[in-house]
Amino acid sequence: MIIRKGYKYRFKANSGRDRQFGRFCGHCRFVWNKALALQLARLESRTPLLSYQDLAGLLRLWKQSEEYGFLREAHSQALQQVLRDLDRALWDGLKKAKGMPRFRKKGRQDSFRYPQGFKINGSRIYLPKIGWVGFRQSRDILGEPKNATVSRRGRHWFVSIQTEREVSEPEHTSSAAAGIDLGVSRFATLSDGTVYEPLNSFRRLENKLAREQRRLSRKQKFSGNWRKQKEKITRLHVRIADARQDYLHKASSEISKNHAIIVMEDLRVKNMSASAKGTIENPGSRVRQKAGLNKAILDQGWYEFRRQLAYKLAWAGGVLELVPPHHTSQTCPACDGLSPGNRRSQAVFRCQSCGYENHADLVGALNILRRAGHARIACGDTGLAGGQAQEPSRQAA
Ligand SMILES: [Zn+2]
């Protein structure tokens, strides 16, 4: 099995070099936008698109020209990488696999990538046309580095290094299986009784964020104070995203280490968050109430949590199974009695036929685990979600 893993480190600050990073991002953005404009014009006039080789040829001409000669400053391979990315993005867009690529704006997704030519030595990386740069190494790099991306987040610059490593198929050290019920008042409840509480600091930080955003709206746009306030807000966004990610990683690592099989409901997170809007005919009667619930769902990153569990279990030789959601909160795990009356409240489950009583989330987790067994016997379809041996890099906030 090949494990692909991304490592992200923060560069040590150096104002001169940070400016150089910024300029290189600008060159890449320039190439992207210029090539995209050319291709869109061809689509408009129904002329065949230029191939990657055509674009790379144009890039060589641009670099030789007086007008665009500044592009020589950047590493050729990083610029060619932009054209490769654009080529893929265009075809994905045309095949409707994704949206059409857009023009890039300064300060948004500032980054450039080296497909090769970089070297790593301890906590320093050699970047062609830039030189050796030190970063804060928080963990060792495992595997063979495949590419390196420099990107900005808030005020800081980061390097992401993608690696590949061949490992033998792992065998999980535990043979335990557990069901997980995801909830709002408790983030996750395991069928063995483990509870992960929601991270309330998000709410606190978010209130702060709302306050700062109101403050921003009162300031003169593009003034010095406005810019300062804007920066403050960016930092808050980063803090919220980091806190959430840390929490999810801690929980998913712990769970995947202690269990070989994890069963979860196949919640359509996207649908759940869209449903509150309703339609014109049926404008969604509980819009406000649902909006709050949806916010909490997205807040706690259920989708991200599931993604992390899937790949971490796969790495450890375990597996994540998904079962369709179905009456998990109303069925009695002791006698199988099904009644809406079993669910006394958000927290209390009490069976009307046999009197079994427990926390409703724990009952949910037990039922989810039982469901996986049934599903396997009934139709042989376990809805496996494991096998993804990749840690896709996180989107910058
Ligand atoms: Zn019962």
Short mmCIF file of C-alpha atoms and ligand atoms in Angstrom, two decimals:
data_model
loop_
_atom_site.label_atom_id
_atom_site.label_comp_id
_atom_site.label_asym_id
_atom_site.label_seq_id
_atom_site.Cartn_x
_atom_site.Cartn_y
_atom_site.Cartn_z
CA MET A 1 0.00 0.00 0.00
CA ILE A 2 1.30 3.47 -0.86
CA ILE A 3 0.60 6.11 1.74
CA ARG A 4 0.51 9.69 0.56
CA LYS A 5 0.85 12.19 3.31
CA GLY A 6 1.10 15.93 3.50
CA TYR A 7 3.24 17.86 5.94
CA LYS A 8 2.69 21.54 6.50
CA TYR A 9 5.22 23.77 8.24
CA ARG A 10 5.36 27.46 8.93
CA PHE A 11 8.31 29.38 7.56
CA LYS A 12 10.33 31.48 9.93
CA ALA A 13 9.51 35.12 9.24
CA ASN A 14 11.85 37.09 7.01
CA SER A 15 10.33 40.22 5.49
CA GLY A 16 12.61 40.30 2.46
CA ARG A 17 11.93 36.70 1.60
CA ASP A 18 8.23 37.02 2.32
CA ARG A 19 8.11 39.77 -0.28
CA GLN A 20 9.86 37.43 -2.71
CA PHE A 21 7.24 34.74 -1.99
CA GLY A 22 4.55 37.34 -2.65
CA ARG A 23 6.14 38.28 -5.99
CA PHE A 24 6.39 34.62 -7.07
CA CYS A 25 2.72 34.12 -6.23
CA GLY A 26 2.01 37.18 -8.36
CA HIS A 27 3.90 35.68 -11.31
CA CYS A 28 1.98 32.41 -11.01
CA ARG A 29 -1.29 34.29 -10.74
CA PHE A 30 -0.33 36.30 -13.82
CA VAL A 31 0.38 33.15 -15.85
CA TRP A 32 -2.85 31.53 -14.67
CA ASN A 33 -5.00 34.54 -15.52
CA LYS A 34 -3.36 35.19 -18.88
CA ALA A 35 -3.61 31.56 -19.99
CA LEU A 36 -7.17 31.29 -18.69
CA ALA A 37 -8.20 34.43 -20.62
CA LEU A 38 -6.72 32.93 -23.81
CA GLN A 39 -8.54 29.64 -23.33
CA LEU A 40 -11.87 31.25 -22.46
CA ALA A 41 -11.63 33.43 -25.58
CA ARG A 42 -11.11 30.26 -27.63
CA LEU A 43 -14.10 28.58 -26.02
CA GLU A 44 -16.15 31.69 -26.80
CA SER A 45 -15.13 31.64 -30.48
CA ARG A 46 -15.44 27.84 -30.64
CA THR A 47 -11.76 27.38 -31.43
CA PRO A 48 -10.08 24.24 -30.04
CA LEU A 49 -8.34 24.79 -26.72
CA LEU A 50 -4.57 25.15 -26.61
CA SER A 51 -2.82 22.07 -25.28
CA TYR A 52 -0.52 22.17 -22.29
CA GLN A 53 2.46 22.01 -24.68
CA ASP A 54 1.11 25.00 -26.65
CA LEU A 55 0.75 27.00 -23.46
CA ALA A 56 4.21 26.01 -22.25
CA GLY A 57 5.57 27.25 -25.61
CA LEU A 58 3.76 30.56 -25.14
CA LEU A 59 5.17 30.82 -21.64
CA ARG A 60 8.70 30.53 -23.09
CA LEU A 61 7.90 33.40 -25.49
CA TRP A 62 6.48 35.54 -22.71
CA LYS A 63 9.63 35.07 -20.67
CA GLN A 64 11.79 36.18 -23.59
CA SER A 65 9.65 39.26 -24.25
CA GLU A 66 10.43 42.64 -22.75
CA GLU A 67 6.89 43.11 -21.52
CA TYR A 68 6.64 39.88 -19.52
CA GLY A 69 10.37 39.32 -18.93
CA PHE A 70 9.78 39.62 -15.17
CA LEU A 71 8.50 36.04 -15.31
CA ARG A 72 12.13 34.88 -15.60
CA GLU A 73 12.45 35.70 -11.92
CA ALA A 74 10.27 32.70 -10.98
CA HIS A 75 11.23 29.03 -11.27
CA SER A 76 10.22 27.62 -14.69
CA GLN A 77 8.79 24.45 -13.24
CA ALA A 78 6.59 26.33 -10.81
CA LEU A 79 5.15 28.35 -13.70
CA GLN A 80 4.68 25.24 -15.84
CA GLN A 81 2.90 23.65 -12.90
CA VAL A 82 0.37 26.50 -13.06
CA LEU A 83 -0.35 25.65 -16.69
CA ARG A 84 -0.75 21.96 -15.82
CA ASP A 85 -3.15 22.84 -13.01
CA LEU A 86 -5.10 25.13 -15.32
CA ASP A 87 -5.26 22.46 -18.02
CA ARG A 88 -6.74 19.98 -15.55
CA ALA A 89 -9.11 22.56 -14.06
CA LEU A 90 -10.43 23.49 -17.51
CA TRP A 91 -11.11 19.90 -18.51
CA ASP A 92 -12.71 19.15 -15.15
CA GLY A 93 -14.90 22.21 -15.70
CA LEU A 94 -15.84 21.22 -19.25
CA LYS A 95 -16.67 17.68 -18.14
CA LYS A 96 -18.78 19.26 -15.39
CA ALA A 97 -16.82 17.35 -12.78
CA LYS A 98 -16.15 20.70 -11.15
CA GLY A 99 -16.96 24.36 -11.70
CA MET A 100 -15.05 26.23 -14.42
CA PRO A 101 -11.76 27.70 -13.22
CA ARG A 102 -11.85 31.35 -12.27
CA PHE A 103 -9.48 34.24 -12.46
CA ARG A 104 -7.26 34.53 -9.42
CA LYS A 105 -7.22 37.58 -7.23
CA LYS A 106 -4.35 38.89 -5.21
CA GLY A 107 -4.43 37.77 -1.60
CA ARG A 108 -6.73 34.82 -2.27
CA GLN A 109 -5.16 31.38 -2.39
CA ASP A 110 -1.70 32.86 -2.88
CA SER A 111 0.55 29.90 -3.58
CA PHE A 112 3.06 28.30 -5.92
CA ARG A 113 4.21 24.71 -6.28
CA TYR A 114 7.51 23.03 -7.08
CA PRO A 115 6.97 19.63 -8.73
CA GLN A 116 10.71 18.97 -8.28
CA GLY A 117 14.05 20.70 -7.81
CA PHE A 118 13.59 21.33 -4.09
CA LYS A 119 15.72 19.71 -1.39
CA ILE A 120 15.03 19.15 2.28
CA ASN A 121 17.70 19.10 4.95
CA GLY A 122 16.45 18.89 8.53
CA SER A 123 14.28 21.91 9.13
CA ARG A 124 15.45 23.74 6.00
CA ILE A 125 14.20 23.50 2.46
CA TYR A 126 16.00 24.55 -0.70
CA LEU A 127 13.62 26.27 -3.10
CA PRO A 128 14.97 26.93 -6.62
CA LYS A 129 15.42 30.66 -7.35
CA ILE A 130 14.92 31.41 -3.67
CA GLY A 131 17.54 29.41 -1.77
CA TRP A 132 17.61 27.68 1.61
CA VAL A 133 14.71 28.63 3.87
CA GLY A 134 14.19 27.56 7.48
CA PHE A 135 10.83 26.36 8.76
CA ARG A 136 9.45 25.34 12.14
CA GLN A 137 9.60 21.58 12.04
CA SER A 138 6.87 20.21 14.27
CA ARG A 139 7.10 16.57 13.13
CA ASP A 140 9.48 14.44 11.09
CA ILE A 141 8.87 13.92 7.41
CA LEU A 142 8.21 10.27 6.50
CA GLY A 143 8.45 9.06 2.95
CA GLU A 144 9.81 10.46 -0.29
CA PRO A 145 8.93 14.14 -0.92
CA LYS A 146 7.00 14.46 -4.20
CA ASN A 147 6.23 18.16 -4.39
CA ALA A 148 6.37 21.30 -2.29
CA THR A 149 3.85 24.14 -2.18
CA VAL A 150 4.47 27.55 -0.68
CA SER A 151 1.31 29.32 0.43
CA ARG A 152 0.13 32.21 2.54
CA ARG A 153 -2.38 32.02 5.33
CA GLY A 154 -3.06 35.21 7.21
CA ARG A 155 0.27 36.92 7.77
CA HIS A 156 2.34 33.77 7.61
CA TRP A 157 3.89 31.68 4.88
CA PHE A 158 3.79 27.90 4.92
CA VAL A 159 5.31 25.05 3.01
CA SER A 160 3.30 21.88 2.33
CA ILE A 161 5.33 18.83 1.39
CA GLN A 162 3.56 15.88 -0.18
CA THR A 163 5.26 12.54 0.33
CA GLU A 164 4.77 8.95 -0.74
CA ARG A 165 5.71 5.92 1.27
CA GLU A 166 5.35 2.25 0.52
CA VAL A 167 4.25 0.23 3.53
CA SER A 168 3.08 -3.33 3.97
CA GLU A 169 -0.64 -3.79 4.55
CA PRO A 170 -1.07 -3.08 8.23
CA GLU A 171 -2.97 -5.28 10.59
CA HIS A 172 -4.90 -3.51 13.29
CA THR A 173 -3.65 -4.14 16.81
CA SER A 174 -7.16 -4.04 18.20
CA SER A 175 -10.11 -6.17 17.15
CA ALA A 176 -12.70 -3.94 18.78
CA ALA A 177 -15.67 -2.59 16.84
CA ALA A 178 -17.73 0.41 17.87
CA GLY A 179 -20.68 2.39 16.57
CA ILE A 180 -20.55 6.17 16.68
CA ASP A 181 -23.52 8.47 17.07
CA LEU A 182 -22.85 12.05 16.08
CA GLY A 183 -24.87 14.70 17.81
CA VAL A 184 -25.16 18.36 18.57
CA SER A 185 -25.08 18.40 22.35
CA ARG A 186 -22.44 15.68 22.41
CA PHE A 187 -20.11 15.73 19.43
CA ALA A 188 -19.67 11.95 19.32
CA THR A 189 -20.86 9.07 21.46
CA LEU A 190 -19.27 5.63 21.06
CA SER A 191 -21.15 2.42 21.73
CA ASP A 192 -18.52 1.59 24.39
CA GLY A 193 -19.65 4.65 26.30
CA THR A 194 -16.87 7.09 25.34
CA VAL A 195 -18.16 10.61 24.87
CA TYR A 196 -16.60 13.51 22.97
CA GLU A 197 -18.06 16.79 24.12
CA PRO A 198 -18.61 19.60 21.61
CA LEU A 199 -15.92 22.21 21.46
CA ASN A 200 -17.60 25.29 22.83
CA SER A 201 -14.67 27.55 22.18
CA PHE A 202 -15.83 27.76 18.54
CA ARG A 203 -18.97 29.49 19.70
CA ARG A 204 -16.97 31.89 21.83
CA LEU A 205 -14.58 32.68 19.00
CA GLU A 206 -17.46 33.02 16.59
CA ASN A 207 -19.22 35.56 18.76
CA LYS A 208 -15.98 37.47 18.82
CA LEU A 209 -15.77 37.15 15.05
CA ALA A 210 -19.28 38.55 14.60
CA ARG A 211 -18.38 41.46 16.87
CA GLU A 212 -15.22 42.25 14.93
CA GLN A 213 -17.09 42.01 11.64
CA ARG A 214 -19.65 44.56 12.85
CA ARG A 215 -16.76 46.80 13.81
CA LEU A 216 -15.31 46.40 10.31
CA SER A 217 -18.58 47.44 8.67
CA ARG A 218 -18.46 50.74 10.55
CA LYS A 219 -15.02 51.64 9.24
CA GLN A 220 -14.22 53.60 6.12
CA LYS A 221 -13.50 51.05 3.41
CA PHE A 222 -9.81 50.67 2.45
CA SER A 223 -8.71 53.09 5.18
CA GLY A 224 -5.78 52.20 7.43
CA ASN A 225 -8.08 51.21 10.30
CA TRP A 226 -10.23 49.16 7.98
CA ARG A 227 -7.19 47.22 6.81
CA LYS A 228 -6.05 46.60 10.37
CA GLN A 229 -9.51 45.37 11.33
CA LYS A 230 -9.60 43.14 8.26
CA GLU A 231 -6.30 41.56 9.28
CA LYS A 232 -7.65 40.94 12.78
CA ILE A 233 -10.61 39.09 11.26
CA THR A 234 -8.37 36.95 9.06
CA ARG A 235 -6.38 35.92 12.14
CA LEU A 236 -9.58 34.96 13.96
CA HIS A 237 -10.69 32.82 11.03
CA VAL A 238 -7.36 31.01 11.13
CA ARG A 239 -7.63 30.48 14.88
CA ILE A 240 -11.13 29.02 14.61
CA ALA A 241 -10.12 26.69 11.78
CA ASP A 242 -7.00 25.54 13.64
CA ALA A 243 -8.85 24.87 16.90
CA ARG A 244 -11.47 22.83 15.08
CA GLN A 245 -8.92 20.86 13.10
CA ASP A 246 -6.84 20.06 16.20
CA TYR A 247 -9.91 18.82 18.03
CA LEU A 248 -11.04 16.61 15.15
CA HIS A 249 -7.56 15.15 14.64
CA LYS A 250 -7.19 14.32 18.30
CA ALA A 251 -10.56 12.58 18.44
CA SER A 252 -10.15 10.69 15.14
CA SER A 253 -6.62 9.50 16.05
CA GLU A 254 -7.73 8.21 19.40
CA ILE A 255 -10.76 6.39 18.00
CA SER A 256 -8.92 4.82 15.06
CA LYS A 257 -6.15 3.59 17.37
CA ASN A 258 -8.51 1.85 19.79
CA HIS A 259 -10.91 0.27 17.28
CA ALA A 260 -10.43 -1.78 14.12
CA ILE A 261 -14.00 -1.28 12.92
CA ILE A 262 -15.99 1.89 13.28
CA VAL A 263 -19.59 2.09 12.14
CA MET A 264 -21.23 5.40 11.38
CA GLU A 265 -24.47 6.60 9.88
CA ASP A 266 -24.16 7.71 6.29
CA LEU A 267 -25.40 11.22 6.93
CA ARG A 268 -25.59 13.35 3.86
CA VAL A 269 -24.01 16.34 5.49
CA LYS A 270 -24.46 18.56 2.46
CA ASN A 271 -28.14 17.73 2.10
CA MET A 272 -28.73 18.31 5.75
CA SER A 273 -27.33 21.78 5.61
CA ALA A 274 -29.20 22.64 2.42
CA SER A 275 -32.60 21.37 3.50
CA ALA A 276 -33.49 24.20 5.85
CA LYS A 277 -33.77 26.65 2.97
CA GLY A 278 -36.75 24.74 1.58
CA THR A 279 -38.20 25.49 -1.83
CA ILE A 280 -40.51 28.20 -3.16
CA GLU A 281 -43.52 25.89 -2.83
CA ASN A 282 -42.45 24.67 0.56
CA PRO A 283 -40.42 27.37 2.23
CA GLY A 284 -39.24 25.23 5.14
CA SER A 285 -41.28 25.89 8.23
CA ARG A 286 -38.49 25.52 10.76
CA VAL A 287 -35.92 27.47 8.86
CA ARG A 288 -34.47 29.36 11.80
CA GLN A 289 -34.38 26.38 14.12
CA LYS A 290 -32.81 24.23 11.45
CA ALA A 291 -30.31 26.90 10.51
CA GLY A 292 -29.01 26.75 14.08
CA LEU A 293 -28.73 22.97 13.95
CA ASN A 294 -27.01 23.05 10.57
CA LYS A 295 -24.53 25.59 11.79
CA ALA A 296 -23.69 23.30 14.66
CA ILE A 297 -23.26 20.37 12.28
CA LEU A 298 -20.89 22.25 10.05
CA ASP A 299 -19.22 23.74 13.06
CA GLN A 300 -18.17 20.45 14.41
CA GLY A 301 -17.03 19.26 11.05
CA TRP A 302 -18.87 15.95 10.88
CA TYR A 303 -17.85 15.50 7.30
CA GLU A 304 -14.22 16.28 8.01
CA PHE A 305 -14.34 13.96 11.00
CA ARG A 306 -15.62 11.10 8.87
CA ARG A 307 -12.92 11.76 6.27
CA GLN A 308 -10.20 11.65 8.92
CA LEU A 309 -11.58 8.48 10.48
CA ALA A 310 -11.69 6.76 7.09
CA TYR A 311 -8.06 7.34 6.20
CA LYS A 312 -6.67 6.93 9.71
CA LEU A 313 -8.46 3.60 10.08
CA ALA A 314 -7.17 2.54 6.65
CA TRP A 315 -3.61 3.38 7.69
CA ALA A 316 -3.97 1.35 10.86
CA GLY A 317 -5.48 -1.62 9.03
CA GLY A 318 -9.00 -0.91 10.25
CA VAL A 319 -12.12 0.05 8.37
CA LEU A 320 -14.93 2.59 8.49
CA GLU A 321 -18.35 1.18 7.68
CA LEU A 322 -21.30 3.37 6.80
CA VAL A 323 -24.89 2.30 7.41
CA PRO A 324 -28.01 4.09 6.19
CA PRO A 325 -29.61 6.19 8.95
CA HIS A 326 -32.84 4.59 10.06
CA HIS A 327 -34.70 4.91 13.37
CA THR A 328 -31.47 4.66 15.32
CA SER A 329 -32.80 6.86 18.07
CA GLN A 330 -36.17 5.10 18.50
CA THR A 331 -35.25 1.40 18.51
CA CYS A 332 -34.59 -0.42 21.78
CA PRO A 333 -31.21 -2.21 21.75
CA ALA A 334 -32.48 -4.66 24.40
CA CYS A 335 -35.79 -5.86 22.90
CA ASP A 336 -35.83 -4.33 19.41
CA GLY A 337 -39.05 -2.47 20.23
CA LEU A 338 -39.52 0.49 17.89
CA SER A 339 -41.54 3.46 19.02
CA PRO A 340 -41.18 7.23 18.75
CA GLY A 341 -42.24 7.28 22.41
CA ASN A 342 -39.01 5.52 23.37
CA ARG A 343 -37.17 8.74 22.86
CA ARG A 344 -38.26 10.75 25.88
CA SER A 345 -36.20 13.83 25.13
CA GLN A 346 -33.04 14.88 23.35
CA ALA A 347 -31.03 12.99 25.99
CA VAL A 348 -33.24 10.28 27.49
CA PHE A 349 -34.17 6.94 25.93
CA ARG A 350 -36.65 4.74 27.80
CA CYS A 351 -38.14 1.66 26.12
CA GLN A 352 -41.94 1.54 26.40
CA SER A 353 -42.06 -2.25 26.19
CA CYS A 354 -39.17 -3.47 28.35
CA GLY A 355 -38.18 -0.42 30.37
CA TYR A 356 -34.55 -0.34 29.13
CA GLU A 357 -33.13 3.07 29.87
CA ASN A 358 -29.98 4.86 28.70
CA HIS A 359 -28.64 8.06 27.21
CA ALA A 360 -30.28 8.51 23.81
CA ASP A 361 -26.94 9.10 22.04
CA LEU A 362 -25.47 5.90 23.48
CA VAL A 363 -28.58 4.00 22.32
CA GLY A 364 -28.03 5.51 18.87
CA ALA A 365 -24.41 4.32 18.84
CA LEU A 366 -25.40 0.80 19.95
CA ASN A 367 -28.05 0.60 17.22
CA ILE A 368 -25.62 1.82 14.58
CA LEU A 369 -23.19 -0.94 15.56
CA ARG A 370 -25.98 -3.55 15.47
CA ARG A 371 -27.16 -2.29 12.10
CA ALA A 372 -23.76 -2.99 10.53
CA GLY A 373 -24.06 -6.65 11.53
CA HIS A 374 -27.55 -6.91 10.08
CA ALA A 375 -26.61 -5.16 6.87
CA ARG A 376 -23.73 -7.57 6.30
CA ILE A 377 -25.84 -10.66 6.71
CA ALA A 378 -28.83 -9.36 4.78
CA CYS A 379 -27.24 -8.21 1.57
CA GLY A 380 -23.49 -8.57 1.83
CA ASP A 381 -23.12 -4.86 1.38
CA THR A 382 -21.10 -3.32 4.12
CA GLY A 383 -20.80 0.10 2.57
CA LEU A 384 -17.07 0.13 3.12
CA ALA A 385 -15.57 3.56 3.23
CA GLY A 386 -12.01 2.59 4.03
CA GLY A 387 -9.11 2.01 1.70
CA GLN A 388 -8.35 5.67 1.18
CA ALA A 389 -4.71 5.82 1.98
CA GLN A 390 -4.43 9.51 1.43
CA GLU A 391 -4.41 12.53 3.62
CA PRO A 392 -5.58 15.21 1.20
CA SER A 393 -4.20 18.52 2.28
CA ARG A 394 -6.47 20.87 4.07
CA GLN A 395 -7.98 23.83 2.24
CA ALA A 396 -6.64 27.11 3.45
CA ALA A 397 -9.26 29.04 5.43
ZN ZN B 1 -37.00 -2.62 25.05
#
